[in-house]
Short mmCIF file of C-alpha atoms in Angstrom, two decimals:
data_model
loop_
_atom_site.label_atom_id
_atom_site.label_comp_id
_atom_site.label_asym_id
_atom_site.label_seq_id
_atom_site.Cartn_x
_atom_site.Cartn_y
_atom_site.Cartn_z
CA MET A 1 88.34 89.19 125.08
CA LYS A 2 88.87 92.42 127.00
CA ARG A 3 87.93 95.06 124.44
CA THR A 4 84.23 95.05 125.25
CA THR A 5 84.39 98.86 125.17
CA ALA A 6 85.50 99.04 121.54
CA ARG A 7 83.41 101.49 119.59
CA THR A 8 80.26 100.74 117.65
CA ARG A 9 80.62 102.61 114.38
CA ALA A 10 76.89 102.40 113.94
CA VAL A 11 74.29 103.64 111.51
CA ILE A 12 74.16 107.44 111.56
CA SER A 13 70.68 108.72 112.26
CA GLY A 14 69.00 110.96 109.76
CA VAL A 15 67.54 114.08 111.39
CA ALA A 16 70.63 115.59 112.96
CA LEU A 17 72.66 114.40 110.00
CA VAL A 18 70.54 116.33 107.55
CA SER A 19 70.95 119.56 109.52
CA ALA A 20 74.68 118.95 109.75
CA THR A 21 74.92 118.46 106.01
CA LEU A 22 73.04 121.69 105.39
CA LEU A 23 75.77 123.41 107.36
CA LEU A 24 78.39 121.70 105.25
CA THR A 25 76.70 122.75 102.03
CA ALA A 26 76.43 126.36 103.18
CA CYS A 27 80.07 126.60 104.11
CA GLY A 28 81.59 126.24 100.66
CA THR A 29 84.21 124.13 98.97
CA SER A 30 86.53 123.57 101.90
CA GLY A 31 83.80 122.97 104.41
CA GLY A 32 84.30 126.51 105.66
CA GLY A 33 84.41 126.42 109.42
CA ASP A 34 84.09 129.09 112.05
CA THR A 35 86.03 132.07 110.73
CA LYS A 36 86.19 133.51 114.25
CA ALA A 37 88.04 130.54 115.70
CA GLU A 38 91.79 130.92 115.71
CA ALA A 39 94.59 128.71 116.94
CA PRO A 40 96.57 130.12 119.89
CA THR A 41 100.15 131.26 119.40
CA LYS A 42 101.16 130.30 122.93
CA LEU A 43 99.78 128.37 125.87
CA GLY A 44 99.10 129.42 129.44
CA ASP A 45 98.77 127.56 132.70
CA THR A 46 96.55 124.48 132.69
CA GLU A 47 93.11 125.07 134.16
CA GLY A 48 93.00 121.98 136.37
CA ALA A 49 90.21 120.18 134.48
CA ILE A 50 89.24 118.86 131.06
CA SER A 51 86.03 117.39 129.67
CA ILE A 52 86.58 114.77 126.97
CA LEU A 53 84.02 113.32 124.55
CA ALA A 54 85.33 110.05 123.16
CA TRP A 55 84.69 106.71 121.56
CA PRO A 56 84.50 103.90 124.15
CA GLY A 57 87.98 102.56 124.81
CA TYR A 58 89.79 105.80 123.99
CA VAL A 59 89.95 107.32 127.50
CA GLU A 60 90.45 104.56 130.04
CA ASP A 61 91.06 105.43 133.71
CA GLY A 62 90.95 101.97 135.29
CA SER A 63 87.24 102.03 136.09
CA ASN A 64 86.43 99.49 133.36
CA ASP A 65 89.56 97.42 133.93
CA PRO A 66 91.92 98.25 136.81
CA THR A 67 94.88 97.13 134.69
CA VAL A 68 94.04 99.58 131.91
CA ASP A 69 94.65 103.22 132.80
CA TRP A 70 96.39 105.88 130.76
CA VAL A 71 94.37 108.74 132.23
CA THR A 72 95.87 108.76 135.73
CA PRO A 73 99.42 109.45 134.47
CA PHE A 74 98.03 112.39 132.46
CA VAL A 75 96.29 113.83 135.53
CA GLU A 76 99.43 113.43 137.64
CA GLU A 77 101.58 115.02 134.95
CA THR A 78 99.37 118.00 134.10
CA GLY A 79 97.02 118.52 137.04
CA CYS A 80 94.08 118.40 134.62
CA LYS A 81 91.29 116.34 136.19
CA VAL A 82 89.56 114.33 133.46
CA THR A 83 85.82 113.99 133.00
CA THR A 84 84.81 111.68 130.18
CA LYS A 85 81.61 110.98 128.28
CA THR A 86 81.50 108.26 125.65
CA PHE A 87 79.35 108.17 122.53
CA GLY A 88 78.22 105.38 120.23
CA THR A 89 77.91 107.10 116.84
CA SER A 90 79.45 110.01 115.00
CA ASP A 91 76.04 111.67 114.84
CA GLU A 92 75.78 111.53 118.63
CA ALA A 93 79.22 113.08 118.96
CA PHE A 94 78.28 115.90 116.59
CA SER A 95 75.13 116.68 118.58
CA LEU A 96 76.93 116.59 121.92
CA MET A 97 79.69 118.89 120.71
CA LYS A 98 77.08 121.52 119.87
CA THR A 99 76.30 121.85 123.58
CA GLY A 100 79.69 123.39 124.27
CA ASP A 101 80.13 121.14 127.30
CA TYR A 102 83.25 119.36 126.04
CA ASP A 103 86.79 120.58 125.51
CA VAL A 104 88.01 117.75 123.28
CA VAL A 105 86.45 115.11 121.03
CA SER A 106 87.80 112.04 119.25
CA ALA A 107 86.19 112.43 115.83
CA SER A 108 86.08 109.93 113.00
CA GLY A 109 86.34 111.12 109.42
CA ASP A 110 82.59 110.88 108.96
CA ALA A 111 82.18 113.60 111.62
CA SER A 112 85.28 115.79 111.48
CA LEU A 113 84.32 117.96 108.50
CA ARG A 114 80.84 118.40 109.91
CA LEU A 115 82.36 119.74 113.11
CA VAL A 116 84.63 122.11 111.20
CA ALA A 117 81.80 123.35 108.99
CA ALA A 118 79.54 123.94 111.98
CA GLY A 119 82.25 125.93 113.73
CA GLU A 120 82.26 123.51 116.65
CA VAL A 121 86.02 122.86 116.57
CA ALA A 122 88.97 125.21 116.40
CA PRO A 123 92.16 125.17 114.33
CA VAL A 124 95.06 123.54 116.14
CA ASN A 125 98.53 125.06 116.32
CA THR A 126 100.62 121.92 115.95
CA ASP A 127 103.77 123.87 116.85
CA LEU A 128 102.48 123.84 120.43
CA ILE A 129 102.27 120.05 120.48
CA GLU A 130 105.69 118.56 121.09
CA ASN A 131 104.75 115.01 120.08
CA TYR A 132 103.22 116.07 116.75
CA ASP A 133 106.54 115.77 114.93
CA GLY A 134 106.69 112.04 115.61
CA ILE A 135 103.28 111.29 114.06
CA TYR A 136 103.38 109.48 110.73
CA ASP A 137 103.47 112.03 107.91
CA PHE A 138 100.83 110.13 105.94
CA LEU A 139 98.28 110.89 108.67
CA LYS A 140 98.98 114.61 108.87
CA MET A 141 97.17 117.41 107.05
CA ARG A 142 94.72 115.16 105.27
CA GLU A 143 91.30 116.02 103.91
CA TRP A 144 89.53 114.71 107.02
CA ASN A 145 91.67 116.59 109.59
CA SER A 146 92.59 119.83 107.86
CA VAL A 147 90.93 122.58 105.80
CA ASP A 148 92.74 124.88 103.39
CA GLY A 149 96.12 123.97 104.81
CA VAL A 150 95.03 124.50 108.42
CA SER A 151 95.18 121.62 110.90
CA TYR A 152 92.05 120.88 112.91
CA GLY A 153 93.38 118.08 115.05
CA ILE A 154 95.85 115.40 115.97
CA PRO A 155 95.72 111.86 114.48
CA HIS A 156 95.03 109.14 117.04
CA GLY A 157 95.34 105.81 115.23
CA TYR A 158 94.17 104.20 112.02
CA GLY A 159 92.89 101.02 110.45
CA ALA A 160 91.46 99.48 107.30
CA ASN A 161 88.09 97.92 106.61
CA LEU A 162 89.39 94.55 105.49
CA LEU A 163 87.89 91.62 103.58
CA MET A 164 87.51 88.63 105.89
CA TYR A 165 86.58 85.20 104.61
CA ASN A 166 86.07 81.64 105.81
CA THR A 167 88.97 79.68 104.33
CA GLU A 168 86.91 76.48 104.10
CA GLU A 169 83.85 78.02 102.45
CA VAL A 170 85.39 80.69 100.23
CA THR A 171 87.70 79.08 97.71
CA PRO A 172 89.94 79.81 96.00
CA ALA A 173 91.26 82.43 98.38
CA PRO A 174 89.91 85.80 97.22
CA THR A 175 92.08 88.72 96.21
CA SER A 176 89.27 91.12 95.28
CA TRP A 177 86.13 92.65 96.72
CA ASP A 178 84.27 90.94 93.88
CA VAL A 179 83.32 88.15 96.29
CA VAL A 180 81.00 90.52 98.14
CA PHE A 181 79.77 92.38 95.07
CA ASP A 182 79.66 90.75 91.62
CA LYS A 183 80.11 87.24 93.04
CA SER A 184 78.10 87.69 96.26
CA GLY A 185 75.45 85.29 94.95
CA ASP A 186 77.94 82.45 95.46
CA TYR A 187 77.59 83.02 99.22
CA ALA A 188 73.96 84.08 99.40
CA GLY A 189 72.75 84.60 102.95
CA LYS A 190 76.26 84.50 104.39
CA VAL A 191 77.65 87.81 103.17
CA THR A 192 78.11 90.53 105.78
CA ALA A 193 78.67 94.27 105.40
CA TYR A 194 79.21 97.25 107.63
CA ASP A 195 75.96 98.92 108.67
CA SER A 196 76.34 102.62 107.89
CA PRO A 197 75.78 105.08 105.05
CA ILE A 198 79.58 105.41 104.86
CA TYR A 199 79.63 101.85 103.48
CA ILE A 200 78.46 103.33 100.18
CA ALA A 201 82.09 104.38 99.76
CA ASP A 202 83.09 100.69 99.69
CA ALA A 203 80.87 100.16 96.67
CA ALA A 204 82.20 103.35 95.08
CA LEU A 205 85.78 102.18 95.60
CA TYR A 206 84.97 98.89 93.88
CA LEU A 207 83.36 100.69 90.95
CA MET A 208 86.28 103.12 90.77
CA LYS A 209 88.52 100.17 89.93
CA HIS A 210 86.12 98.06 87.86
CA GLN A 211 84.03 100.67 86.02
CA PRO A 212 86.48 103.51 85.32
CA ASP A 213 84.05 105.01 82.80
CA LEU A 214 82.04 106.27 85.79
CA GLY A 215 84.88 108.69 86.50
CA ILE A 216 85.07 108.07 90.26
CA GLU A 217 88.35 109.50 91.58
CA ASN A 218 87.51 109.51 95.28
CA PRO A 219 84.90 107.20 96.87
CA TYR A 220 83.70 110.05 99.12
CA ALA A 221 83.17 112.45 96.19
CA LEU A 222 80.22 111.11 94.21
CA ASP A 223 78.04 113.09 91.85
CA ALA A 224 74.43 112.00 91.36
CA ASP A 225 75.22 109.45 88.64
CA GLN A 226 78.13 107.97 90.58
CA LEU A 227 76.02 107.68 93.72
CA ALA A 228 73.24 106.01 91.74
CA ALA A 229 75.68 103.43 90.35
CA SER A 230 77.01 102.69 93.84
CA VAL A 231 73.49 102.34 95.21
CA ASP A 232 72.52 99.96 92.39
CA LEU A 233 75.52 97.77 93.21
CA LEU A 234 74.57 97.69 96.90
CA LYS A 235 70.95 96.86 96.08
CA GLU A 236 72.19 93.84 94.11
CA GLN A 237 74.36 92.87 97.06
CA ARG A 238 71.46 93.32 99.49
CA ALA A 239 69.75 90.16 98.24
CA ASN A 240 72.73 88.11 99.41
CA ILE A 241 73.43 89.82 102.75
CA GLY A 242 72.84 87.65 105.77
CA GLU A 243 73.51 90.41 108.28
CA TYR A 244 74.70 93.98 108.38
CA TRP A 245 76.89 94.62 111.41
CA SER A 246 77.87 97.62 113.48
CA ASP A 247 78.78 95.84 116.73
CA TYR A 248 82.05 94.08 115.99
CA LEU A 249 81.39 91.47 118.71
CA LYS A 250 78.44 90.26 116.66
CA GLU A 251 80.61 89.80 113.60
CA ILE A 252 83.09 87.79 115.65
CA GLN A 253 80.27 85.50 116.70
CA ALA A 254 78.89 85.23 113.15
CA PHE A 255 82.23 84.09 111.76
CA GLU A 256 82.80 81.69 114.63
CA THR A 257 79.39 80.03 114.06
CA GLY A 258 79.64 80.12 110.27
CA ASP A 259 76.58 82.35 109.87
CA SER A 260 78.85 84.74 107.96
CA VAL A 261 81.58 83.52 105.64
CA VAL A 262 82.71 86.65 103.81
CA GLY A 263 82.48 90.40 104.25
CA THR A 264 83.88 93.62 105.66
CA SER A 265 85.93 93.34 108.84
CA TRP A 266 88.66 94.90 110.98
CA GLN A 267 92.04 93.50 111.97
CA VAL A 268 90.98 93.44 115.63
CA ILE A 269 88.05 91.20 114.68
CA LYS A 270 90.34 88.74 112.92
CA ASN A 271 92.74 88.82 115.88
CA SER A 272 89.85 88.18 118.30
CA LEU A 273 88.34 85.09 116.65
CA ALA A 274 88.35 81.92 118.71
CA GLU A 275 91.34 79.70 118.09
CA GLY A 276 90.64 77.35 115.24
CA THR A 277 88.17 79.59 113.43
CA PRO A 278 88.97 79.12 109.71
CA ALA A 279 89.26 82.73 108.66
CA GLU A 280 91.70 85.14 107.08
CA ALA A 281 91.56 88.89 106.55
CA ILE A 282 93.17 90.66 103.61
CA LEU A 283 93.55 94.06 102.01
CA PRO A 284 92.14 93.35 98.53
CA GLU A 285 93.74 94.45 95.30
CA GLU A 286 91.35 97.40 94.99
CA GLY A 287 92.43 98.78 98.35
CA ALA A 288 89.93 99.50 101.11
CA THR A 289 88.13 102.18 103.05
CA GLY A 290 89.28 102.79 106.59
CA TRP A 291 89.48 105.26 109.44
CA SER A 292 91.92 107.67 111.01
CA ASP A 293 90.39 109.32 114.06
CA THR A 294 91.29 112.86 115.06
CA TRP A 295 91.51 114.54 118.47
CA MET A 296 89.85 117.95 117.99
CA ILE A 297 89.46 120.93 120.33
CA SER A 298 86.11 122.61 120.80
CA SER A 299 85.85 126.20 119.60
CA LYS A 300 84.05 126.81 122.92
CA ALA A 301 86.60 124.98 125.07
CA LYS A 302 86.52 126.16 128.69
CA ASN A 303 89.89 124.53 129.35
CA PRO A 304 91.97 125.09 126.20
CA ASN A 305 95.34 124.67 127.90
CA CYS A 306 94.37 121.31 129.34
CA ALA A 307 92.98 120.44 125.90
CA TYR A 308 96.36 121.06 124.30
CA ALA A 309 97.99 119.10 127.10
CA TRP A 310 95.72 116.12 126.31
CA LEU A 311 96.44 116.26 122.58
CA ASP A 312 100.15 116.26 123.29
CA TYR A 313 99.90 113.49 125.87
CA ILE A 314 97.74 111.14 123.79
CA ALA A 315 100.19 111.55 120.91
CA SER A 316 103.13 110.59 123.14
CA PRO A 317 104.55 107.15 122.27
CA GLU A 318 103.63 105.23 125.41
CA ALA A 319 100.14 106.69 125.85
CA ASN A 320 99.32 106.31 122.17
CA ALA A 321 100.61 102.75 122.14
CA THR A 322 98.48 101.84 125.15
CA ALA A 323 95.32 103.50 123.85
CA THR A 324 95.46 102.25 120.27
CA GLY A 325 96.58 98.81 121.36
CA TYR A 326 93.66 98.50 123.76
CA PHE A 327 91.20 99.49 121.08
CA GLY A 328 92.78 97.42 118.32
CA GLU A 329 94.26 99.69 115.66
CA ALA A 330 97.62 100.91 114.42
CA PRO A 331 99.25 103.68 116.50
CA SER A 332 99.96 107.14 115.10
CA SER A 333 103.76 106.99 115.39
CA GLN A 334 106.62 104.56 114.95
CA ALA A 335 107.90 105.42 118.42
CA ALA A 336 104.68 103.99 119.86
CA CYS A 337 105.62 100.60 118.44
CA GLU A 338 108.41 100.42 121.01
CA PHE A 339 105.63 99.90 123.56
CA ARG A 340 103.62 97.37 121.50
CA THR A 341 104.36 93.88 120.24
CA ASP A 342 101.68 93.74 117.52
CA CYS A 343 102.54 96.66 115.24
CA GLU A 344 103.42 94.32 112.40
CA SER A 345 99.98 92.75 112.58
CA TYR A 346 98.40 96.18 112.14
CA HIS A 347 100.89 97.24 109.41
CA ALA A 348 101.88 100.24 111.52
CA GLY A 349 104.04 102.68 109.62
CA ASP A 350 103.75 100.75 106.34
CA GLU A 351 103.23 103.67 103.96
CA GLU A 352 102.57 101.46 100.95
CA TYR A 353 99.84 99.65 102.87
CA ALA A 354 98.43 102.91 104.24
CA SER A 355 98.36 104.44 100.75
CA GLN A 356 95.79 101.83 99.74
CA ILE A 357 93.37 102.96 102.44
CA TRP A 358 90.70 105.56 101.64
CA TYR A 359 90.05 107.00 105.08
CA TRP A 360 86.51 107.96 106.02
CA THR A 361 85.80 111.52 104.91
CA THR A 362 82.47 113.31 105.19
CA PRO A 363 80.84 113.59 101.74
CA ILE A 364 79.87 117.20 101.08
CA ALA A 365 78.27 119.04 98.17
CA ASP A 366 81.58 120.66 97.24
CA CYS A 367 83.47 117.64 95.94
CA VAL A 368 86.37 116.58 98.16
CA ASP A 369 88.20 115.32 95.05
CA GLY A 370 88.60 118.92 93.87
CA ARG A 371 86.05 118.93 91.05
CA THR A 372 84.30 122.25 90.61
CA ASP A 373 82.24 121.54 87.49
CA VAL A 374 79.71 119.33 89.31
CA THR A 375 77.90 119.19 92.62
CA CYS A 376 78.64 116.12 94.70
CA THR A 377 76.14 114.32 96.85
CA ASP A 378 76.27 115.09 100.56
CA TYR A 379 75.83 112.86 103.58
CA SER A 380 72.10 113.49 103.85
CA GLU A 381 71.72 112.01 100.38
CA TRP A 382 73.91 109.08 101.35
CA THR A 383 71.74 108.50 104.41
CA SER A 384 68.56 108.49 102.32
CA ALA A 385 70.22 106.13 99.84
CA TRP A 386 71.29 103.77 102.63
CA GLN A 387 67.75 103.56 103.95
CA GLU A 388 66.58 102.78 100.42
CA ILE A 389 69.22 100.06 100.03
CA LYS A 390 68.27 98.32 103.25
CA GLY A 391 64.56 98.69 102.56
#
């Protein structure tokens, strides 16, 4: 397959994460942010350059594959010469943004609130972005890309963390996540799960539906008792895990060889399996976690006009279709589907489907579900818990 540059949503390292969470805790209920940063009311001439920090596969200029290039048209259109640096984890992106060397970053929901709280990204005036209107409404002004009614970025694409299973080994066909939790012992040694502290939210989502007495309303807003229950469930699952994965190419191989028969997956993984591999991927009855990445502008951007030009360009139908299609996710607008043939496979624009996805959101001490009578656990606590789970 061609998408060898697709991102590794890997385990987030602890040290920088702890410091980032301290910032989140200090900034209050909304995550706070840099009160000095303000969105512009108008744009000026482009500066002739832009430095972009991005997941692999998000800013392709033909150097990886000469047939894949959506950067050159942007440069020709705007005069903004593009310099790109890729990162492998959200923690790495957070650290790099603190240097002030980058104008724009593609941030996942497990990094976006950290960046806002640390004052590393600026509010975005969406009125200055022509293609913003066409973006799906269900991706706009959400808890991972806005704070107190202020937008902090432009949605790129989105996807769900699906349940994939071997149709010959896992019978009857599952409809619930119970096959990787309460029933994981039936597939001991062949269960796979995503390797990151954010996976705790998957357990929380399952408990939200199956143990309502815990009072979980949002899988990213867990008080101490709710986190403990989620950790206990994952410790039980741990005994039956054959492999945790962060590199999606490894999960493809594991399902093709039969080393894994059931577990968390992405649509692009299912689509990339070798012909004849007996596997299906579903959105279970409980719903699923997922991601919606956000293009954000640095509060220290040296080239803010080119940054706005990039946000507008990457949200344009053809560019967005090309970029999200190359990576393997749904685009951010219905107009982009005019330039793709696989939108149905990714459930693009299906609001009912999208409503069942709990998009990655940074856990912070001030509960993102709106509770004010308790303190929620933050990402540093999730990281410590994840290390405990894996042993």
